[in-house]
CSV table of C-alpha atoms in Angstrom, one decimal:
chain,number,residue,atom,x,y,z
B,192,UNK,CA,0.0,0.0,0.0
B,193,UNK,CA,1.6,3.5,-1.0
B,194,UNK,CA,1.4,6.3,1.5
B,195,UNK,CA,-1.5,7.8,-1.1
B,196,UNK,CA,-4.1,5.1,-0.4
B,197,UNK,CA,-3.5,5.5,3.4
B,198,UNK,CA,-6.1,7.5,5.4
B,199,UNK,CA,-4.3,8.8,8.1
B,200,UNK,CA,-7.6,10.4,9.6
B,201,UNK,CA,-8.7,6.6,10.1
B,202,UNK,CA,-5.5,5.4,11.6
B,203,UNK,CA,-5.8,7.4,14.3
B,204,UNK,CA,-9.2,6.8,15.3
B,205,UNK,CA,-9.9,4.5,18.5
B,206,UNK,CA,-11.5,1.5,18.2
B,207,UNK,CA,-13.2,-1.2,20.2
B,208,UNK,CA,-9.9,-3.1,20.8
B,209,UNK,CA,-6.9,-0.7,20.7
B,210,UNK,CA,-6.3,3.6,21.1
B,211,UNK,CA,-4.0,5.3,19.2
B,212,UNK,CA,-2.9,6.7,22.7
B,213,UNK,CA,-3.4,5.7,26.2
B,214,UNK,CA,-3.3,7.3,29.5
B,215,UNK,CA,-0.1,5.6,30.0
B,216,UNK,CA,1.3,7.4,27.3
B,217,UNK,CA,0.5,10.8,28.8
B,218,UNK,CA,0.9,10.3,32.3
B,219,UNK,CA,4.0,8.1,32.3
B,220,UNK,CA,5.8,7.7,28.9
B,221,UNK,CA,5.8,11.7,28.3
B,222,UNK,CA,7.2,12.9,31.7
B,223,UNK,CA,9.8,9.8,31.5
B,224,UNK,CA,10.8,10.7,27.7
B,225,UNK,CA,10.8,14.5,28.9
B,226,UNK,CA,13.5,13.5,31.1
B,227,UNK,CA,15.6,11.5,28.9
B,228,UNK,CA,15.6,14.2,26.4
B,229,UNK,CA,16.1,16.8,28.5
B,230,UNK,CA,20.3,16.4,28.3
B,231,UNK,CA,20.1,16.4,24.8
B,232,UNK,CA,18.4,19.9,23.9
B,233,UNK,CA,20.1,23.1,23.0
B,234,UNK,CA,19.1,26.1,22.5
B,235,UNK,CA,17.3,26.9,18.3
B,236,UNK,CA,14.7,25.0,16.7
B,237,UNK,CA,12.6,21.7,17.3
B,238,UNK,CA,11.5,19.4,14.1
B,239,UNK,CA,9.1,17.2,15.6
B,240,UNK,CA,7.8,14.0,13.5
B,241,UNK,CA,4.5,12.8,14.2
B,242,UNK,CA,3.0,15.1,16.5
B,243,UNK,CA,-0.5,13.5,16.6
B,244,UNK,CA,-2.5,16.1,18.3
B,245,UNK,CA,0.3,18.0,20.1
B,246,UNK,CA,0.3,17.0,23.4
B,247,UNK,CA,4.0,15.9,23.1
B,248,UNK,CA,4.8,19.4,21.5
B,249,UNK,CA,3.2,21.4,24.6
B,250,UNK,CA,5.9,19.6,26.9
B,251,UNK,CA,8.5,20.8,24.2
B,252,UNK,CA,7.1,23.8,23.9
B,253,UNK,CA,8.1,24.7,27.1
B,254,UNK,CA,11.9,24.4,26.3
B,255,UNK,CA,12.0,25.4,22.5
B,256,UNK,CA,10.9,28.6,21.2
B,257,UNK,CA,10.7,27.5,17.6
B,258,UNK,CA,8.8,24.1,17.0
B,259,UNK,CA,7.5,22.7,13.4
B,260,UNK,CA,5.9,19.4,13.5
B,261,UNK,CA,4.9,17.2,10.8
B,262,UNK,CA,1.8,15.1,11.1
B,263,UNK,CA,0.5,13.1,8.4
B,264,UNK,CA,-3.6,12.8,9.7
B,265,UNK,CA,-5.3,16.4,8.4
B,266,UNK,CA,-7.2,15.8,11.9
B,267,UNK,CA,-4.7,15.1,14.5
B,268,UNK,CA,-2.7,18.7,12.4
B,269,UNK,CA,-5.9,20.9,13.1
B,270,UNK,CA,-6.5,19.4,16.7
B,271,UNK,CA,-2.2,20.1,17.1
B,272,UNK,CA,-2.8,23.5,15.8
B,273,UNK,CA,-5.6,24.4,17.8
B,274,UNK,CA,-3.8,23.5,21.2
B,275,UNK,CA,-0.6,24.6,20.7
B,276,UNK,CA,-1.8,28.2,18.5
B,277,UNK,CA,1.6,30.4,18.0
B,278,UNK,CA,4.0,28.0,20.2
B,279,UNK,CA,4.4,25.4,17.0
B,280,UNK,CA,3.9,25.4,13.1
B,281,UNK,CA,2.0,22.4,12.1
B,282,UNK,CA,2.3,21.1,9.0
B,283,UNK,CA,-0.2,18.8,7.2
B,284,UNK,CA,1.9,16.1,5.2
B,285,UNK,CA,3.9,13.1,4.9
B,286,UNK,CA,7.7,13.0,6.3
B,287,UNK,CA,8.2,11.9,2.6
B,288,UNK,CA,6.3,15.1,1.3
């Protein structure tokens, strides 16, 4: 299957037996990767991959001051966009794109 026949907007979508993200994710895997990072920033600009819907990003928003992410789902880019406003471009396409 190429990347055009994929419908990212349905990838992301929960279903009856799995979530694109879990509690866990958020409440556990975030603040632990936060810390594992954190020795590896400097000071400039953030290119984050896969943003999903940019809760990720607001952690790194508070220690980068220019952030573009990349997300491939039109749906998870608005709902980025809308959360983070002026702390991150968001851009709508592939990594490939």
């Amino acid at each position: 299957m190429s990347n055009s026949e994929r419908n990212y907007n349905l990838e992301i979508k929960d279903t009856s037996n799995h979530q694109y993200a879990y509690n866990f994710d958020f409440d556990v895997m975030h603040p632990y990767m936060m810390e594992s990072f954190q020795p590896f920033f400097s000071n400039g600009n953030l290119l984050e991959l896969g943003c999903f819907q940019g809760d990720f990003t607001q952690r790194l928003a508070s220690q980068f001051e220019d952030i573009t992410c990349v997300e491939a789902s039109e749906a998870a880019a608005i709902e980025a966009q809308r959360k983070l406003g002026d702390r991150a471009r968001i851009i709508n396409a592939t990594f490939e794109d």
